[in-house]
């Protein structure tokens, strides 16, 4: 078996000024601009653009931590920084002034508008839109076609008020969160909900407009076991490292 | 007039291991991986990826039946099989373990997560998201920004419960269907609906959450004729073959 | 400093029949078909397709006015005409028979189905879907994941009835507008709304189905000033030319 090593397709355009770690792979028809720093073991699939120039980045580079997998047709602007083990779906669009912790997973077609903080182990499924000035905690889940807004009376300027999503919160499919709302720790927002006010920790909100319908502890697993489905950290561990899962067991049981 | 023949742009990357029928066309900046079988008369527009490798395909190829038209910037994984006359819009994303019948039409920006069965003559308009374990019948219509979910208490593992959409059902724009729901034969789901329970055949459901509002037979064509708009097979025939339309006339009248 | 001048990447495919103004820039992996007319100072980023052929264009060219910026991975069909200063986000899809005035701004992932008129200074944010036969006035705003529909009883043929959006109207995020609806001048449609009937001028509509909740004059700026947030032309001027802003001051005050 061959050891992995750096592979850069001849059918790409890669700036000589970009900084690359060891064992990087750049696939066909991809463009890497000047102001890019890739860690070790980063894979960039085909038809991507990394480090798309923008004056809004104030000269800051795009920094991609080690072990990243960026799938095809994705566009990352310069001026954002991602921790290790970033994973994206296809055709994501990610703008400037984002800082993200470890192992952010960005679904296919997601559209991140920039100026956002992400904690560790955040997962956004397909086609999630995150407006500027959002603040996302650790281990948050956001499901497809959800939108985090920021403008209380659009269009406006200088009034942007981002959404805050606290640790372990889950936002289900096709949900719209209004500006300035705080989605509390370990809460669950049901599918197709318009969230117009703060969601209290461990509660479940649903409807248009969203109203509290129960506590997450009231939702049982669909396996006849009568075990609670939340906090989800008790039964869902796929893709998290052992030390995190061990800490969850201590805090939340299993 | 020249007869059509095979054309492969010099600006592509096509594996010598891919199997191609007669009169195939592959446009610029497209990538065809090893594990791909294209029928006769298939067109693949520019900036596409066919046969994207995944271990989840268990080595199964991507099989595209004859007469397909795959529009630009689309990504198909290995491990799915499509009948003749597949037509896609631009930038569709289609994952592994899909089986589809004849003349599936996939709209621009659709995101099919894989592990799904489609009957014949299914049409999904733009930006439809189909979760794993869905099962779609024949002659179904799904309109833009609709999502078929599968996880009853997200995130979870081993509990996925896909949506079933029966023959001739119509799902209008911006609808979310909850896990395990069955959308009955010839039913109509109105726009911007959250479907949380089964939809009975020939009924119309709308709202958040969706409720039965009438039967499809109660909806009249907007032409002053007082003719019923459903079953739609009585008046809408564009794109279906003559034998299908003839069978509809026998079953549903005109 | 060098003067800007024409730059066409060597990694593109540009038809010799396409007509180009002065100081055009065409980036890597982009395709320009025959039937395209670009004005002066047009930039087309990488991985785009301009002038995608379609028989539905009846031979009409794609005309892009001067000063346009078309971002990466976008697809424009032949048969549409755009005024000066068109600006797009990434991966927009724009079909035939569109006419647009000055400075249309199209957000990332937008999907314009063609056969639509746009006035001047229209802005659509990310992922807006505009069905055929829509008619959009001047200075309209449409926010992410909104859909303008056109089919009163889908699927149907010959009954398409587009949406009309009048000058200065604002349509907030994740809104669905039903066929034939007129969204009145300076009105505001709230987020996550299903608009099923006409929206009167200067009114605010929200809910599923949408109902009038107040007049726009009842909404105050979130700055403690007690100033009204609408008409937005009183306080929001970014990106509009001075003569337009001066006219707004005369008509609406400041």
XYZ file of C-alpha atoms in Angstrom:
762
model
C 0.000 0.000 0.000
C 1.254 3.455 -0.850
C 1.427 6.108 1.795
C -0.804 9.052 1.036
C 1.051 12.073 -0.256
C 0.371 15.407 -1.814
C -1.592 15.231 -5.048
C -2.467 18.301 -7.068
C -4.315 17.651 -10.308
C -2.724 19.240 -13.380
C -6.186 20.592 -14.289
C -6.329 23.161 -11.478
C -5.245 26.712 -10.800
C -3.364 26.901 -7.527
C -1.583 30.042 -6.414
C 2.065 29.621 -5.534
C 1.392 31.930 -2.597
C -1.096 29.557 -0.939
C 0.372 27.667 2.011
C -0.221 23.936 2.098
C 0.450 21.253 4.698
C 1.548 17.716 4.036
C -0.508 15.188 2.104
C -2.913 17.719 0.607
C -5.109 16.646 -2.307
C -6.548 19.148 -4.814
C -8.845 17.744 -7.471
C -9.589 18.863 -11.024
C -10.939 22.259 -12.045
C -10.423 23.725 -8.570
C -9.015 27.186 -7.898
C -6.904 28.035 -4.855
C -6.263 31.755 -4.485
C -3.277 33.463 -2.812
C -4.545 34.027 0.686
C -5.150 30.437 1.779
C -3.585 28.255 4.475
C -4.381 24.531 4.348
C -3.374 22.170 7.173
C -2.084 18.636 6.746
C -4.259 15.952 5.194
C -6.739 18.332 3.593
C -8.750 17.133 0.582
C -10.366 19.643 -1.762
C -12.563 18.021 -4.359
C -13.128 19.262 -7.882
C -14.711 22.523 -9.141
C -14.082 24.388 -5.849
C -12.827 27.889 -5.112
C -10.849 28.523 -1.926
C -9.853 31.966 -0.748
C -12.202 33.904 -3.003
C -10.953 37.493 -2.585
C -13.074 40.067 -0.801
C -12.179 43.445 0.677
C -14.466 42.556 3.595
C -11.834 40.077 4.840
C -9.402 42.921 5.600
C -6.555 40.811 4.296
C -7.144 37.895 6.667
C -6.513 34.478 5.102
C -8.777 31.490 4.756
C -7.411 28.974 7.251
C -8.543 25.348 6.938
C -7.400 23.074 9.769
C -5.909 19.639 9.296
C -7.921 16.691 8.094
C -10.558 18.680 6.232
C -12.704 17.242 3.445
C -14.215 19.899 1.170
C -16.585 18.413 -1.363
C -17.031 19.517 -4.934
C -18.283 22.844 -6.280
C -17.785 24.602 -2.918
C -16.765 28.249 -2.528
C -14.917 29.572 0.509
C -13.995 33.258 0.766
C -10.790 34.466 2.360
C -11.027 35.721 5.942
C -12.452 32.714 7.834
C -10.806 30.146 10.112
C -11.880 26.532 10.629
C -10.585 24.072 13.239
C -9.457 20.539 12.445
C -11.612 17.997 10.669
C -13.946 20.339 8.787
C -16.251 18.310 6.530
C -18.505 19.783 3.861
C -21.075 18.511 1.422
C -21.180 19.676 -2.172
C -21.609 23.285 -3.373
C -21.413 25.026 -0.010
C -20.899 28.785 -0.013
C -18.977 30.142 2.965
C -18.124 33.794 3.324
C -15.645 35.856 5.350
C -15.168 36.367 9.096
C -16.334 32.992 10.270
C -14.530 31.251 13.102
C -15.358 27.615 13.697
C -14.108 25.048 16.183
C -13.333 21.402 15.613
C -15.142 19.123 13.183
C -17.769 21.479 11.809
C -19.888 19.572 9.289
C -21.597 21.683 6.620
C -24.253 20.025 4.468
C -24.633 20.221 0.705
C -25.896 23.606 -0.585
C -25.432 25.408 2.738
C -25.055 29.159 2.497
C -23.119 30.768 5.335
C -23.163 34.537 5.024
C -20.110 35.142 7.202
C -19.442 37.026 10.459
C -20.484 33.999 12.525
C -18.957 31.961 15.364
C -19.358 28.199 15.558
C -18.336 26.041 18.525
C -17.049 22.483 18.214
C -18.842 19.569 16.545
C -21.618 21.583 14.959
C -23.559 19.826 12.186
C -25.686 21.598 9.615
C -27.545 19.347 7.236
C -28.285 20.324 3.611
C -29.332 23.787 2.507
C -29.049 25.667 5.784
C -28.752 29.454 5.559
C -26.923 31.206 8.383
C -27.180 34.978 8.400
C -24.423 37.281 9.598
C -23.961 37.853 13.338
C -25.236 34.399 14.283
C -23.554 32.641 17.192
C -23.721 28.854 17.329
C -22.584 26.849 20.380
C -21.112 23.362 20.609
C -22.686 20.160 19.289
C -25.620 21.981 17.705
C -27.698 20.341 14.943
C -29.503 22.296 12.218
C -31.577 20.346 9.713
C -32.339 21.073 6.029
C -33.843 24.285 4.679
C -33.581 26.169 7.959
C -32.752 29.857 7.984
C -31.216 31.966 10.757
C -32.174 35.573 10.045
C -30.768 38.822 11.421
C -32.677 41.859 10.190
C -35.609 42.923 12.416
C -37.156 45.197 9.772
C -35.700 44.369 6.376
C -34.037 45.966 4.588
C -32.033 47.834 7.179
C -28.516 48.768 7.998
C -26.783 48.875 11.350
C -29.580 47.013 13.124
C -28.506 43.421 12.399
C -29.239 41.173 15.341
C -28.116 37.589 14.900
C -29.564 34.384 16.289
C -27.883 32.596 19.205
C -28.089 28.801 19.300
C -26.862 27.255 22.524
C -25.051 23.936 23.043
C -26.791 20.704 21.993
C -29.835 22.496 20.583
C -31.581 20.825 17.623
C -33.363 22.822 14.923
C -35.482 20.620 12.678
C -36.206 20.971 8.978
C -37.607 24.089 7.291
C -37.491 26.330 10.305
C -37.063 30.089 10.266
C -35.569 31.775 13.307
C -36.262 35.476 13.676
C -33.567 38.041 14.509
C -32.102 38.137 17.982
C -33.790 34.949 19.169
C -31.885 32.716 21.606
C -32.450 28.988 21.126
C -31.728 27.474 24.537
C -29.449 24.640 25.565
C -30.618 21.150 24.577
C -33.899 22.512 23.193
C -35.707 21.153 20.130
C -37.382 23.267 17.461
C -39.877 21.181 15.483
C -40.021 21.036 11.694
C -41.562 23.932 9.724
C -41.561 26.297 12.692
C -41.317 30.078 12.780
C -39.384 30.885 15.951
C -40.224 34.431 17.010
C -39.127 34.435 20.652
C -36.520 32.794 22.855
C -36.703 29.023 23.284
C -36.123 27.945 26.861
C -33.563 25.212 27.580
C -34.785 21.616 27.241
C -38.115 22.715 25.781
C -39.795 21.831 22.489
C -41.230 24.568 20.294
C -43.348 24.112 17.156
C -45.858 25.940 14.956
C -46.257 29.209 13.073
C -45.580 31.178 15.187
C -43.689 28.711 17.367
C -45.131 27.872 20.778
C -43.830 25.629 23.544
C -45.497 22.240 23.181
C -43.680 20.155 25.799
C -40.277 19.446 27.290
C -37.769 17.332 25.389
C -37.917 14.762 28.204
C -41.512 14.027 27.142
C -40.412 12.613 23.784
C -39.756 8.876 23.803
C -37.588 6.835 21.454
C -39.609 5.077 18.769
C -38.338 1.675 19.769
C -40.975 0.755 22.315
C -38.399 1.043 25.083
C -39.986 4.036 26.810
C -36.500 5.557 26.979
C -36.424 9.336 26.424
C -35.174 10.528 23.021
C -33.539 13.614 24.556
C -31.008 14.647 25.511
C -29.917 12.987 22.288
C -26.381 12.624 23.617
C -27.575 9.588 25.576
C -28.177 7.471 22.486
C -26.570 9.173 19.473
C -22.777 8.995 19.308
C -21.921 8.561 15.640
C -19.068 10.777 14.535
C -18.035 12.088 17.966
C -14.697 11.224 19.571
C -14.531 8.824 22.506
C -13.611 11.429 25.103
C -16.652 13.522 24.240
C -18.963 10.524 24.410
C -17.445 9.479 27.738
C -18.073 12.957 29.143
C -21.687 12.795 27.926
C -22.175 9.489 29.728
C -20.982 11.023 32.976
C -23.215 14.063 32.601
C -26.348 12.636 30.992
C -26.244 8.877 31.626
C -26.967 6.298 28.937
C -27.564 16.934 -41.564
C -24.993 14.956 -39.640
C -25.980 11.938 -37.653
C -25.353 12.383 -33.959
C -22.298 10.539 -32.685
C -20.152 10.282 -29.627
C -18.590 13.575 -28.569
C -16.277 13.860 -25.615
C -14.844 17.315 -25.006
C -11.047 17.418 -24.723
C -11.491 19.491 -21.526
C -12.834 16.638 -19.401
C -11.528 13.827 -17.254
C -13.150 10.567 -18.246
C -12.004 7.241 -16.836
C -11.093 4.618 -19.406
C -12.895 2.133 -17.153
C -16.279 3.845 -17.523
C -18.612 2.012 -19.916
C -20.351 4.129 -22.522
C -23.088 3.416 -25.027
C -23.365 4.842 -28.531
C -23.771 8.538 -29.270
C -22.795 9.737 -25.822
C -21.946 13.408 -25.314
C -19.719 14.640 -22.466
C -19.233 18.382 -22.174
C -16.365 20.484 -20.832
C -14.943 20.309 -17.319
C -16.901 17.157 -16.476
C -15.467 14.193 -14.574
C -16.555 10.591 -15.187
C -15.156 8.167 -12.623
C -14.403 4.462 -13.109
C -17.579 2.854 -11.883
C -20.074 4.301 -14.357
C -22.262 2.715 -17.039
C -23.930 5.084 -19.507
C -26.553 3.876 -21.978
C -26.915 5.022 -25.568
C -27.743 8.640 -26.379
C -26.792 10.023 -22.983
C -25.807 13.696 -22.709
C -23.813 14.934 -19.739
C -23.401 18.677 -19.684
C -20.421 20.594 -18.347
C -18.980 20.780 -14.806
C -20.592 17.483 -13.713
C -19.265 14.552 -11.702
C -20.600 11.057 -12.403
C -19.776 8.050 -10.275
C -18.400 9.988 -7.309
C -16.790 7.208 -5.224
C -18.281 6.209 -1.885
C -17.748 3.105 0.239
C -21.500 3.194 0.929
C -22.124 1.975 -2.638
C -20.498 -1.392 -1.862
C -18.882 -1.363 -5.280
C -22.124 -1.032 -7.217
C -21.856 1.157 -10.326
C -23.782 4.253 -11.304
C -26.040 3.080 -14.131
C -27.699 5.732 -16.324
C -30.230 4.376 -18.813
C -30.406 5.383 -22.441
C -31.522 8.824 -23.571
C -30.590 10.648 -20.371
C -29.951 14.393 -20.218
C -27.892 15.439 -17.185
C -27.576 19.185 -16.915
C -24.545 21.133 -15.771
C -22.853 21.118 -12.364
C -24.620 17.910 -11.291
C -23.092 15.282 -9.016
C -24.107 11.607 -9.081
C -22.495 9.099 -6.727
C -21.756 5.536 -7.726
C -24.240 2.902 -6.574
C -27.546 4.084 -8.091
C -29.511 2.897 -11.123
C -31.780 5.000 -13.346
C -34.139 3.785 -16.063
C -34.279 5.252 -19.555
C -34.879 8.937 -20.272
C -33.629 10.405 -16.993
C -33.711 14.214 -17.198
C -32.142 16.560 -14.667
C -31.916 20.266 -14.108
C -28.678 21.962 -13.118
C -26.603 21.217 -10.009
C -28.518 18.215 -8.741
C -26.870 16.076 -6.060
C -27.798 12.393 -6.155
C -26.321 9.871 -3.771
C -25.950 6.087 -3.642
C -28.496 3.256 -3.535
C -31.261 4.893 -5.513
C -33.273 2.881 -7.980
C -35.498 4.789 -10.359
C -37.825 3.729 -13.125
C -38.353 5.349 -16.507
C -38.132 9.073 -17.222
C -37.451 10.424 -13.753
C -37.187 14.215 -13.983
C -35.107 15.891 -11.270
C -35.295 19.673 -10.966
C -32.424 22.114 -10.568
C -30.768 22.057 -7.133
C -32.504 18.876 -5.975
C -30.734 16.972 -3.235
C -31.448 13.248 -3.130
C -29.827 11.645 -0.124
C -29.841 8.119 -1.498
C -31.408 4.795 -0.415
C -34.680 5.649 -2.166
C -36.934 3.948 -4.709
C -38.689 5.897 -7.450
C -41.351 4.481 -9.776
C -41.801 5.575 -13.384
C -42.435 9.127 -14.625
C -41.773 10.868 -11.330
C -41.150 14.626 -11.532
C -39.493 16.676 -8.837
C -39.339 20.380 -9.492
C -36.457 22.597 -8.263
C -34.802 22.240 -4.887
C -36.569 19.160 -3.579
C -34.836 17.282 -0.752
C -35.536 13.560 -0.466
C -34.277 11.886 2.685
C -33.033 8.333 2.830
C -35.562 5.478 2.998
C -38.216 7.365 1.035
C -40.365 5.387 -1.374
C -41.955 7.237 -4.287
C -44.558 5.648 -6.550
C -45.339 6.244 -10.214
C -46.244 9.589 -11.810
C -45.728 11.510 -8.578
C -45.137 15.296 -8.608
C -43.136 17.135 -5.962
C -42.878 20.912 -6.234
C -40.048 23.306 -5.196
C -38.509 23.507 -1.735
C -40.290 20.441 -0.425
C -38.545 18.115 2.004
C -39.204 14.447 2.751
C -37.754 13.741 6.197
C -36.968 10.436 7.906
C -35.785 10.934 11.486
C -38.575 10.901 14.109
C -36.381 12.404 16.849
C -33.299 13.951 15.292
C -30.474 13.231 15.555
C -30.880 9.487 15.806
C -29.461 6.325 14.405
C -31.246 3.153 13.432
C -34.695 4.703 13.658
C -34.939 6.219 10.169
C -38.463 5.956 8.843
C -38.896 7.273 5.326
C -41.890 8.875 3.663
C -44.057 6.903 1.216
C -45.638 8.813 -1.664
C -48.179 6.812 -3.629
C -48.950 6.954 -7.357
C -50.168 10.246 -8.871
C -49.859 12.164 -5.597
C -48.966 15.876 -5.864
C -46.947 17.668 -3.200
C -47.020 21.441 -3.657
C -44.289 23.976 -2.910
C -42.474 24.388 0.404
C -43.978 21.390 2.097
C -42.350 19.329 4.823
C -43.414 15.715 5.262
C -42.657 14.144 8.619
C -41.059 10.709 8.999
C -43.064 7.616 8.187
C -46.000 9.498 6.682
C -47.851 7.896 3.759
C -49.126 10.338 1.133
C -52.037 8.534 -0.491
C -52.813 7.854 -4.115
C -53.891 10.878 -6.185
C -53.875 13.122 -3.096
C -52.823 16.775 -3.086
C -50.741 18.435 -0.389
C -51.146 22.223 -0.518
C -48.275 24.697 -0.543
C -46.376 25.476 2.681
C -47.846 22.514 4.563
C -46.399 20.472 7.403
C -47.676 16.945 6.861
C -47.608 15.119 10.193
C -49.959 12.205 9.535
C -51.052 10.008 6.641
C -52.872 11.674 3.765
C -55.826 9.661 2.560
C -56.182 8.914 -1.163
C -57.849 11.631 -3.280
C -57.890 14.091 -0.362
C -56.419 17.585 -0.050
C -54.356 18.496 2.993
C -53.048 21.972 3.915
C -51.846 24.002 6.884
C -49.334 23.815 9.723
C -49.955 21.159 10.879
C -51.673 19.835 7.778
C -55.392 19.064 7.966
C -57.775 17.646 5.410
C -59.549 20.545 3.743
C -61.526 18.818 0.994
C -61.343 16.100 -1.643
C -59.412 16.702 -4.851
C -62.653 16.335 -6.800
C -63.840 19.585 -5.192
C -61.159 21.641 -6.985
C -62.239 23.025 -10.333
C -60.099 24.069 -13.279
C -59.610 27.825 -13.456
C -61.038 28.062 -16.925
C -64.672 28.596 -16.048
C -65.493 25.144 -17.383
C -66.533 23.657 -14.054
C -64.397 20.640 -14.959
C -62.543 19.107 -12.007
C -58.808 19.821 -11.826
C -58.085 16.384 -10.362
C -57.222 13.681 -11.087
C -54.751 15.780 -13.080
C -54.223 12.925 -15.521
C -57.496 13.944 -17.184
C -56.122 17.231 -18.517
C -52.332 17.227 -18.132
C -50.428 15.046 -20.602
C -47.267 16.951 -21.472
C -44.193 14.758 -21.434
C -45.936 11.389 -21.030
C -45.903 8.727 -23.760
C -49.031 7.998 -25.757
C -49.662 4.570 -24.248
C -49.683 5.999 -20.740
C -52.054 8.786 -21.722
C -54.337 6.295 -23.464
C -54.461 4.157 -20.313
C -55.323 7.245 -18.244
C -58.195 8.052 -20.578
C -59.607 4.604 -20.084
C -59.278 4.755 -16.297
C -60.060 8.390 -15.526
C -61.887 9.751 -18.583
C -61.099 13.105 -20.167
C -1.528 51.210 -11.395
C -2.558 49.435 -14.552
C -5.750 50.341 -16.300
C -8.232 47.484 -16.359
C -8.429 45.704 -19.674
C -9.918 42.613 -21.186
C -8.778 39.399 -19.537
C -9.901 35.997 -20.709
C -8.398 33.054 -18.857
C -6.766 30.456 -21.093
C -8.735 27.777 -19.175
C -12.123 28.716 -20.615
C -14.246 27.940 -23.637
C -15.449 31.141 -25.256
C -17.244 31.164 -28.579
C -15.747 33.426 -31.206
C -19.322 34.390 -32.086
C -20.032 35.916 -28.674
C -19.942 39.718 -28.685
C -17.927 41.385 -25.939
C -17.525 44.975 -24.839
C -14.363 46.585 -23.537
C -12.590 45.512 -20.357
C -14.433 42.206 -20.008
C -13.034 39.601 -17.622
C -13.773 35.861 -17.990
C -12.375 33.565 -15.329
C -11.273 29.930 -15.417
C -13.443 26.989 -16.429
C -16.231 29.232 -17.725
C -18.132 28.609 -20.954
C -19.513 31.395 -23.155
C -21.762 30.125 -25.919
C -22.402 31.739 -29.317
C -25.499 33.765 -28.658
C -24.210 36.149 -25.988
C -23.736 39.930 -25.904
C -21.694 41.322 -23.015
C -21.445 45.065 -22.367
C -18.352 46.932 -21.223
C -16.768 46.192 -17.857
C -18.486 42.858 -17.350
C -16.859 40.301 -15.035
C -17.794 36.634 -15.272
C -16.241 34.527 -12.552
C -15.149 30.917 -12.862
C -17.199 27.763 -13.591
C -20.076 29.701 -15.223
C -22.118 29.065 -18.348
C -23.502 32.011 -20.314
C -25.902 31.645 -23.200
C -26.878 28.043 -22.518
C -28.775 27.117 -25.691
C -32.517 26.487 -25.578
C -35.100 26.362 -28.357
C -37.430 28.252 -26.002
C -35.363 31.415 -26.584
C -36.426 31.548 -30.245
C -32.926 32.601 -31.209
C -32.826 35.662 -28.962
C -29.425 36.331 -27.393
C -28.435 36.640 -23.764
C -27.720 40.349 -23.309
C -25.805 41.430 -20.201
C -25.547 45.195 -19.718
C -22.380 47.043 -18.816
C -20.761 46.766 -15.419
C -22.165 43.339 -14.526
C -20.582 41.033 -11.961
C -21.602 37.388 -12.386
C -20.261 35.205 -9.600
C -18.992 31.668 -9.922
C -20.876 28.538 -10.964
C -23.789 30.545 -12.430
C -25.823 29.473 -15.450
C -27.616 31.922 -17.737
C -29.639 30.690 -20.700
C -29.819 32.556 -23.978
C -32.905 34.712 -24.557
C -32.860 37.124 -21.591
C -31.845 40.785 -21.335
C -30.406 42.535 -18.278
C -29.832 46.269 -17.800
C -26.586 47.778 -16.550
C -24.943 46.798 -13.269
C -26.402 43.307 -12.864
C -24.863 41.640 -9.805
C -25.242 37.987 -8.913
C -24.185 35.701 -6.097
C -22.787 32.236 -6.735
C -24.517 29.399 -8.593
C -27.574 31.295 -9.816
C -29.701 29.665 -12.508
C -31.437 32.092 -14.862
C -33.536 30.924 -17.752
C -34.867 32.436 -20.976
C -37.243 35.339 -21.673
C -36.404 37.485 -18.686
C -36.165 41.237 -19.051
C -34.644 43.164 -16.188
C -33.941 46.832 -15.601
C -30.928 48.441 -13.987
C -28.886 46.928 -11.171
C -30.801 43.742 -10.522
C -29.084 41.880 -7.693
C -29.615 38.103 -7.626
C -28.540 36.199 -4.509
C -26.552 32.988 -4.335
C -28.504 29.875 -5.393
C -31.444 31.798 -6.862
C -33.470 29.936 -9.442
C -35.275 32.126 -11.956
C -37.477 30.037 -14.222
C -37.705 32.607 -17.008
C -40.549 34.518 -18.684
C -40.422 37.233 -16.014
C -40.133 41.038 -15.968
C -38.075 42.861 -13.364
C -38.043 46.627 -12.856
C -34.992 48.599 -11.714
C -33.005 48.014 -8.518
C -34.657 44.753 -7.546
C -32.789 42.676 -4.937
C -33.371 38.996 -4.333
C -31.402 37.511 -1.480
C -30.158 33.880 -1.495
C -32.168 30.957 -2.778
C -35.214 32.749 -4.150
C -37.307 30.849 -6.692
C -39.252 32.909 -9.213
C -41.751 31.006 -11.301
C -42.585 31.852 -14.882
C -45.010 34.713 -15.616
C -44.040 36.674 -12.497
C -43.884 40.455 -12.744
C -41.665 42.324 -10.314
C -41.720 46.119 -9.980
C -38.964 48.563 -9.031
C -36.907 48.483 -5.823
C -38.507 45.253 -4.614
C -36.785 43.070 -1.974
C -37.235 39.297 -1.735
C -35.490 37.478 1.108
C -34.068 33.917 1.257
C -35.990 30.746 0.473
C -39.030 32.540 -0.869
C -40.971 31.092 -3.767
C -43.244 32.827 -6.268
C -45.534 30.153 -7.718
C -47.728 30.206 -10.815
C -49.806 27.047 -11.138
C -53.245 27.208 -9.465
C -53.796 23.446 -9.613
C -50.499 21.695 -10.266
C -49.619 20.110 -12.538
C -51.400 22.019 -15.277
C -50.790 23.533 -18.635
C -52.057 26.768 -20.075
C -53.327 28.043 -16.730
C -50.109 29.602 -15.396
C -50.854 32.746 -13.456
C -47.798 34.530 -12.152
C -47.342 36.658 -9.062
C -47.169 40.461 -9.293
C -44.956 42.290 -6.811
C -45.351 46.053 -6.839
C -42.713 48.742 -6.262
C -40.886 48.833 -2.914
C -42.615 45.711 -1.575
C -40.604 43.538 0.816
C -41.066 39.755 1.013
C -39.344 38.251 4.039
C -37.667 34.867 4.388
C -39.270 31.510 3.598
C -42.459 32.865 2.137
C -44.579 31.184 -0.488
C -46.796 33.325 -2.714
C -49.668 31.559 -4.418
C -50.474 31.990 -8.112
C -51.953 35.238 -9.346
C -51.494 37.099 -6.066
C -50.651 40.821 -6.204
C -48.288 42.033 -3.477
C -49.070 45.724 -3.123
C -46.814 48.751 -3.201
C -44.578 49.231 -0.135
C -46.178 46.250 1.624
C -44.330 43.824 3.885
C -44.846 40.066 3.925
C -43.529 38.571 7.170
C -41.210 35.582 7.379
C -42.556 32.060 6.832
C -45.856 33.258 5.386
C -48.168 31.605 2.892
C -49.678 34.434 0.868
C -52.943 33.245 -0.619
C -54.645 36.537 -1.488
C -53.699 40.040 -2.561
C -51.683 42.146 -0.136
C -52.899 45.714 0.071
C -50.395 48.561 -0.300
C -48.517 49.589 2.869
C -49.929 46.655 4.835
C -48.177 43.848 6.714
C -49.244 40.243 6.177
C -48.063 37.191 8.139
C -49.089 33.628 9.004
C -50.185 30.407 7.317
C -52.381 31.391 5.604
C -51.255 35.004 5.596
C -53.485 37.596 7.259
C -53.150 41.339 7.591
C -51.602 42.059 10.972
C -50.996 45.835 10.808
C -49.830 48.625 8.549
C -46.124 49.069 7.835
C -46.308 52.485 9.524
C -46.937 50.666 12.827
C -43.467 49.098 12.812
C -40.812 51.165 14.575
C -37.060 51.096 14.107
C -35.298 49.072 16.791
C -33.147 51.980 17.853
C -35.398 53.469 20.509
C -36.018 56.471 18.257
C -39.708 55.813 17.713
C -39.077 56.489 14.022
C -41.088 54.254 11.661
C -39.149 51.460 9.959
C -41.251 51.775 6.790
C -41.257 52.967 4.122
C -37.715 51.620 4.286
C -36.588 54.164 1.688
C -36.461 56.744 4.504
C -33.535 55.080 6.269
C -32.005 52.476 3.953
C -29.958 53.862 1.056
C -27.026 51.471 0.648
C -26.381 50.601 -2.969
C -28.787 53.063 -4.578
C -27.599 55.994 -6.705
C -27.806 59.526 -5.362
C -30.569 60.674 -7.692
C -32.838 57.853 -6.554
C -32.169 58.589 -2.889
C -32.803 62.297 -3.462
C -36.166 61.493 -5.080
C -37.069 59.254 -2.121
C -36.316 62.098 0.287
C -38.672 64.362 -1.593
C -41.441 61.764 -1.669
C -41.083 60.021 1.676
C -39.036 62.374 3.877
C -36.159 61.220 6.059
